[in-house]
CSV table of N, CA, C and O in Angstrom, one decimal:
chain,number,residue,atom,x,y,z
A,26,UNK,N,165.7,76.3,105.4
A,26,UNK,CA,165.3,75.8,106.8
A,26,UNK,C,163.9,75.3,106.7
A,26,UNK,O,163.7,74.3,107.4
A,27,UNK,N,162.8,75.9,106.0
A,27,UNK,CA,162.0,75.8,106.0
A,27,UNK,C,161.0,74.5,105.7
A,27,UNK,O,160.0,74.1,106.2
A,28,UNK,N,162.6,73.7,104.4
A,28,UNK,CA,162.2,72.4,103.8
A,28,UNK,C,162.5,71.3,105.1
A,28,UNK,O,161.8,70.5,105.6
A,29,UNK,N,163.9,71.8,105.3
A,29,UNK,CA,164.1,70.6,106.4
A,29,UNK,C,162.8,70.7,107.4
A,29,UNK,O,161.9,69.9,107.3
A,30,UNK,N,162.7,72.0,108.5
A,30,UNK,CA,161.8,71.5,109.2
A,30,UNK,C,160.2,70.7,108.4
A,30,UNK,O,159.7,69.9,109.2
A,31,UNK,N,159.6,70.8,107.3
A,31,UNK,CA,158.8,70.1,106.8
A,31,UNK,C,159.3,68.6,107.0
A,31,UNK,O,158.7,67.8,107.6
A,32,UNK,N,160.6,68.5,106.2
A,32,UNK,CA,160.8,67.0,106.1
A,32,UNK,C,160.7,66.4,107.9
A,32,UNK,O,160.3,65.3,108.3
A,33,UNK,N,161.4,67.5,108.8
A,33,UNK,CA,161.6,66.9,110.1
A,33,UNK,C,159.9,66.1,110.3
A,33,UNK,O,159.7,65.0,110.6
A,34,UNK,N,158.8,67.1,110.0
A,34,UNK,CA,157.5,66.9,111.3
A,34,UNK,C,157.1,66.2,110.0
A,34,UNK,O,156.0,65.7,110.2
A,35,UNK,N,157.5,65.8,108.5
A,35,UNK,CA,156.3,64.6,107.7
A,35,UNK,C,156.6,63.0,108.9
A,35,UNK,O,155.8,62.2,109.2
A,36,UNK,N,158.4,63.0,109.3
A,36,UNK,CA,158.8,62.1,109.5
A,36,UNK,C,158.5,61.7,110.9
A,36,UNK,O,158.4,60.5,111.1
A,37,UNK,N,158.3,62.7,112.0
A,37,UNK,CA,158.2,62.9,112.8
A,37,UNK,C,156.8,63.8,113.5
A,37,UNK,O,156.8,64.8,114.2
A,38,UNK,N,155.8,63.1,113.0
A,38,UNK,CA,154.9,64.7,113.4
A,38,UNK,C,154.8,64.9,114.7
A,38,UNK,O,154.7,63.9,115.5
A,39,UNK,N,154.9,66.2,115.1
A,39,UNK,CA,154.6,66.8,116.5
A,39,UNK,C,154.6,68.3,115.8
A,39,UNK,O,153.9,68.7,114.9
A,40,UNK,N,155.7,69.0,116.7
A,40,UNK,CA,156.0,70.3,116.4
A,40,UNK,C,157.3,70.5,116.6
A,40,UNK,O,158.0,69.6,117.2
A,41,UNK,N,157.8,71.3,116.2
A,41,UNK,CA,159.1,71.8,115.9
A,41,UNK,C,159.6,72.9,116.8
A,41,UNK,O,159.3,74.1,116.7
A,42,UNK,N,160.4,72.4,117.8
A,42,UNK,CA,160.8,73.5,119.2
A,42,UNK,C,162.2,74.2,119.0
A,42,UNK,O,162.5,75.1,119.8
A,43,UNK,N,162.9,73.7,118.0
A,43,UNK,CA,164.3,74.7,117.7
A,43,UNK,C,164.2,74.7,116.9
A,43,UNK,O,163.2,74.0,116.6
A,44,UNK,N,165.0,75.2,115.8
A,44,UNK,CA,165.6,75.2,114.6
A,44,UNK,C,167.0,76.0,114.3
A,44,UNK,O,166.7,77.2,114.1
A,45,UNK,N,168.0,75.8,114.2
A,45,UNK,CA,169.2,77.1,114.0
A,45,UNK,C,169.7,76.0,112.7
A,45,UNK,O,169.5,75.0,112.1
A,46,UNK,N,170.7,77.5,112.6
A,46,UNK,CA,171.6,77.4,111.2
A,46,UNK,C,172.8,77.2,111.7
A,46,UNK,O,172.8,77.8,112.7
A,47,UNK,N,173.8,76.6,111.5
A,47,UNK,CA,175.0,76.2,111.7
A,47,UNK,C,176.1,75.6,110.6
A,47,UNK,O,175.9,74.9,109.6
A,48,UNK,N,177.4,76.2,111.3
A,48,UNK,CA,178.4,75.3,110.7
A,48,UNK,C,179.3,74.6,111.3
A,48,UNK,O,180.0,75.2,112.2
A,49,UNK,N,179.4,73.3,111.0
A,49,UNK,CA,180.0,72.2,111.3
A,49,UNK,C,181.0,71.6,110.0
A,49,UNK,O,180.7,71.6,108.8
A,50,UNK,N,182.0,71.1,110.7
A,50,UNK,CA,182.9,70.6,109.8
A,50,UNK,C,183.2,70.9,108.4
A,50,UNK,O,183.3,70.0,107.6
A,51,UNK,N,183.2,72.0,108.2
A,51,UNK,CA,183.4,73.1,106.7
A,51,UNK,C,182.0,73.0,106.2
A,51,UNK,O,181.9,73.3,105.0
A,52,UNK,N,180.7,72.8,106.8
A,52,UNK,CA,179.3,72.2,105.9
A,52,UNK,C,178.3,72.9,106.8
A,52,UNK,O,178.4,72.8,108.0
A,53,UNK,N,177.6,73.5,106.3
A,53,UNK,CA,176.2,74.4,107.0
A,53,UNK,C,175.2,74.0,106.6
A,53,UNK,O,174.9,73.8,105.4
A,54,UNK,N,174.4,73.6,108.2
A,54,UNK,CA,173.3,72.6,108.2
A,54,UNK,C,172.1,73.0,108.9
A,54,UNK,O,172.5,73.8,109.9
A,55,UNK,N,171.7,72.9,108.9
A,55,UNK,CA,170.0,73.3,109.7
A,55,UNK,C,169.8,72.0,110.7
A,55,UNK,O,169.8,70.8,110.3
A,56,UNK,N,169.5,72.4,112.2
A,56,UNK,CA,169.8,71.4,112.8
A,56,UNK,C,168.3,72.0,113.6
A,56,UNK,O,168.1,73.0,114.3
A,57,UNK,N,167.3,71.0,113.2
A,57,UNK,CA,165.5,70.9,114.1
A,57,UNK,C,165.8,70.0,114.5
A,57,UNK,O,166.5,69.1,114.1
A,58,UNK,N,165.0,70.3,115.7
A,58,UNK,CA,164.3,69.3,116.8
A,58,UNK,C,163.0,69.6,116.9
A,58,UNK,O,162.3,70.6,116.7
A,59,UNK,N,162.6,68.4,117.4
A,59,UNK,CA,160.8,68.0,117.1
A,59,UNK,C,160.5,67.6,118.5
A,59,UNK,O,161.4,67.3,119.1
A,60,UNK,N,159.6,67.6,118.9
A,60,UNK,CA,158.7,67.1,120.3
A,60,UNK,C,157.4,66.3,119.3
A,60,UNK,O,156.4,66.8,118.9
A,61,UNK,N,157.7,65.0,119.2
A,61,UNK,CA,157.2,64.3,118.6
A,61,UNK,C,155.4,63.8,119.5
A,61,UNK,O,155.4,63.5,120.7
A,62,UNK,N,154.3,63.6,118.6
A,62,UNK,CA,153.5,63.7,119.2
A,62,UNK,C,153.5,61.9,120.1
A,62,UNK,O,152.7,61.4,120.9
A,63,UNK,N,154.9,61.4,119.5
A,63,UNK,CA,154.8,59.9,120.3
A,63,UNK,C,155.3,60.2,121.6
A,63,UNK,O,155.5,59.2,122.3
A,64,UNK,N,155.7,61.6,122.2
A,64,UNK,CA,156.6,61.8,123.3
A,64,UNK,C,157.8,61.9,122.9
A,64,UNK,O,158.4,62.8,123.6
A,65,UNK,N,158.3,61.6,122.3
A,65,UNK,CA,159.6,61.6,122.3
A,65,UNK,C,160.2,62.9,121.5
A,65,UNK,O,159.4,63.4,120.8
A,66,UNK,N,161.8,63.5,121.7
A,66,UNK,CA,162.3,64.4,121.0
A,66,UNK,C,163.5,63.7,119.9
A,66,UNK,O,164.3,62.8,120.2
A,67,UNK,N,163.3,64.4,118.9
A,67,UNK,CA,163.8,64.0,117.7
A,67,UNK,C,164.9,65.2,117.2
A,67,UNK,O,164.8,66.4,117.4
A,68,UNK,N,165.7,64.7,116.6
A,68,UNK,CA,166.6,65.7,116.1
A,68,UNK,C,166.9,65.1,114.7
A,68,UNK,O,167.3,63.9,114.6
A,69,UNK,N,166.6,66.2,113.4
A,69,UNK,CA,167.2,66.4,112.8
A,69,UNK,C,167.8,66.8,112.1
A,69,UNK,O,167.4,68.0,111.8
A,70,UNK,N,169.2,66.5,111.2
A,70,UNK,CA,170.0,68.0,110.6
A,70,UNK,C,169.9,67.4,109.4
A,70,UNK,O,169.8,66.2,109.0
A,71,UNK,N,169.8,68.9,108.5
A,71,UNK,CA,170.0,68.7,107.1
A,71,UNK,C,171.4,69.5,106.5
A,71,UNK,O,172.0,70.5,106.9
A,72,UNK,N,171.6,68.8,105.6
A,72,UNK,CA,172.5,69.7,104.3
A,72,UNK,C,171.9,71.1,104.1
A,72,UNK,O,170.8,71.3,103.5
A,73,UNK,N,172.8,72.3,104.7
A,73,UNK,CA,171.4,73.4,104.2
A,73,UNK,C,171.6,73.5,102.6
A,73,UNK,O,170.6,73.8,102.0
A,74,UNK,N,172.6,73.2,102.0
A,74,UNK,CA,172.6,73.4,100.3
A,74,UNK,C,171.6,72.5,99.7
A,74,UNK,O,170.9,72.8,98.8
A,75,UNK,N,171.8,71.1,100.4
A,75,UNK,CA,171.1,70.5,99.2
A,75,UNK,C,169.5,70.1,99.7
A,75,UNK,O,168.6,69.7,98.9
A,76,UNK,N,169.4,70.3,101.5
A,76,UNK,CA,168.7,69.7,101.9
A,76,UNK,C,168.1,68.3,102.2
A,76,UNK,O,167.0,67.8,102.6
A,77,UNK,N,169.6,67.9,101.9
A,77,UNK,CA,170.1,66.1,102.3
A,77,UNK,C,169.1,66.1,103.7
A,77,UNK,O,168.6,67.2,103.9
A,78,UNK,N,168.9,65.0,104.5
A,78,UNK,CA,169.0,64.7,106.0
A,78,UNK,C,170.5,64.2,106.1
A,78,UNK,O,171.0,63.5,105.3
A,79,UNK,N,171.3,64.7,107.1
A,79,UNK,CA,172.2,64.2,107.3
A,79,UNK,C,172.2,62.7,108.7
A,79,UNK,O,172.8,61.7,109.0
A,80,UNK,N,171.5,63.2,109.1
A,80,UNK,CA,171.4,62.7,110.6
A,80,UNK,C,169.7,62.6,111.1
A,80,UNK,O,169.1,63.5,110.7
A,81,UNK,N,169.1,61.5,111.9
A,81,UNK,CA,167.7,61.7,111.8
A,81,UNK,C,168.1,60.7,113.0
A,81,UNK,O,168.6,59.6,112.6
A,82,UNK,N,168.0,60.9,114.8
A,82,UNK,CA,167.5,60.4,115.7
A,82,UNK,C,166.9,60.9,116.7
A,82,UNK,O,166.7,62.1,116.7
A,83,UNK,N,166.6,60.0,117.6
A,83,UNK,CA,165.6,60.2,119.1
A,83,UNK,C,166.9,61.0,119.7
A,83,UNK,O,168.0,60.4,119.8
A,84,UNK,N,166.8,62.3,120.2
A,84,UNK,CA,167.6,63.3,121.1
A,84,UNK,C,167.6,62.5,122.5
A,84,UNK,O,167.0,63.2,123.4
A,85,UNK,N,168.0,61.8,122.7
A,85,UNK,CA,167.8,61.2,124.1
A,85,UNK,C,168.4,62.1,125.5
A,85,UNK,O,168.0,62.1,126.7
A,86,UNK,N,169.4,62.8,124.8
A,86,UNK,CA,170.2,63.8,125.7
A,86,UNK,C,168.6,64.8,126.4
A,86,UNK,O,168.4,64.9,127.6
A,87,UNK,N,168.2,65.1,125.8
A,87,UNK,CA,166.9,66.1,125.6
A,87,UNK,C,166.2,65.6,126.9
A,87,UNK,O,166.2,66.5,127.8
A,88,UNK,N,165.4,64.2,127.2
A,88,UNK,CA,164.3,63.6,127.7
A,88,UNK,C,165.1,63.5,129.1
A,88,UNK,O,164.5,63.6,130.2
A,89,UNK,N,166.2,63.2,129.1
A,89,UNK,CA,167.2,62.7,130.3
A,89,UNK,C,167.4,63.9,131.1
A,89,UNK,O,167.4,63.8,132.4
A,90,UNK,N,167.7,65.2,130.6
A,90,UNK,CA,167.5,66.7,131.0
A,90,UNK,C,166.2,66.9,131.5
A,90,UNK,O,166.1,67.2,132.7
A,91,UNK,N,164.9,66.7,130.6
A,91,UNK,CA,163.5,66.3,131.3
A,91,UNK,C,163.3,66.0,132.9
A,91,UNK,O,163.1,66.6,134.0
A,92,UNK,N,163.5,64.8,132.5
A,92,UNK,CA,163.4,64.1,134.2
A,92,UNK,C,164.1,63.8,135.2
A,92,UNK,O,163.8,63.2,136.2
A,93,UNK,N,166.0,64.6,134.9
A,93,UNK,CA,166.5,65.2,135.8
A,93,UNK,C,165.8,66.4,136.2
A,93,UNK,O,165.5,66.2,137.4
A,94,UNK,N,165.3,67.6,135.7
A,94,UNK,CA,164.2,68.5,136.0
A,94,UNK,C,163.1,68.2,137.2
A,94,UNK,O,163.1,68.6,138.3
A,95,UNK,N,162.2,67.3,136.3
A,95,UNK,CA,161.4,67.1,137.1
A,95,UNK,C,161.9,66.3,138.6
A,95,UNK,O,161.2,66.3,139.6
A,96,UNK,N,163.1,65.7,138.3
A,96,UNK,CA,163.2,64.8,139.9
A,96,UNK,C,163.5,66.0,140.5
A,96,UNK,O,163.0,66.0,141.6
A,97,UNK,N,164.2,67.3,140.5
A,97,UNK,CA,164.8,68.2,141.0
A,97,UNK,C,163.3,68.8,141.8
A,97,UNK,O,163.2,69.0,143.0
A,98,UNK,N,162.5,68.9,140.9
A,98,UNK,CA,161.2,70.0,141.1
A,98,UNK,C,160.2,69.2,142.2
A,98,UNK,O,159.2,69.7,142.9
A,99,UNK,N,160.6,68.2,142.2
A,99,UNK,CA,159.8,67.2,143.3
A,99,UNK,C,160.2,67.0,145.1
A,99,UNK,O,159.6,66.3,145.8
């Protein structure tokens, strides 16, 4: 877990706000998300065996939860 989150914040620097272990489709992956220092939230999963990236995009679901929030709080 340790490597992916590195590879997540070289690619993405911010900080790193989840991290879990999972399995998906017979394959267990380490799945971070980043709060990238551009704003934006980032998700990505690796191979936990080999420590592939499997998947590396902008979590958009994430930011849209955001500012449904904040219109709520207003």
């Amino acid at each position: 877990m340790l490597q992916c989150a590195k590879t997540a914040i070289k690619k993405h620097p911010g900080a790193v706000i989840e991290a879990e272990f999972e399995k998906k489709d017979d394959k267990f992956i380490f799945e971070v998300e980043v709060q990238g220092k551009d704003g934006k939230n980032w998700e990505v999963i690796c191979d936990a065996i080999t420590g592939d990236i499997i998947k590396d995009e902008e979590d958009k679901k994430d930011k849209k939860e955001g500012e449904q929030a904040e219109k709520n709080n207003t």
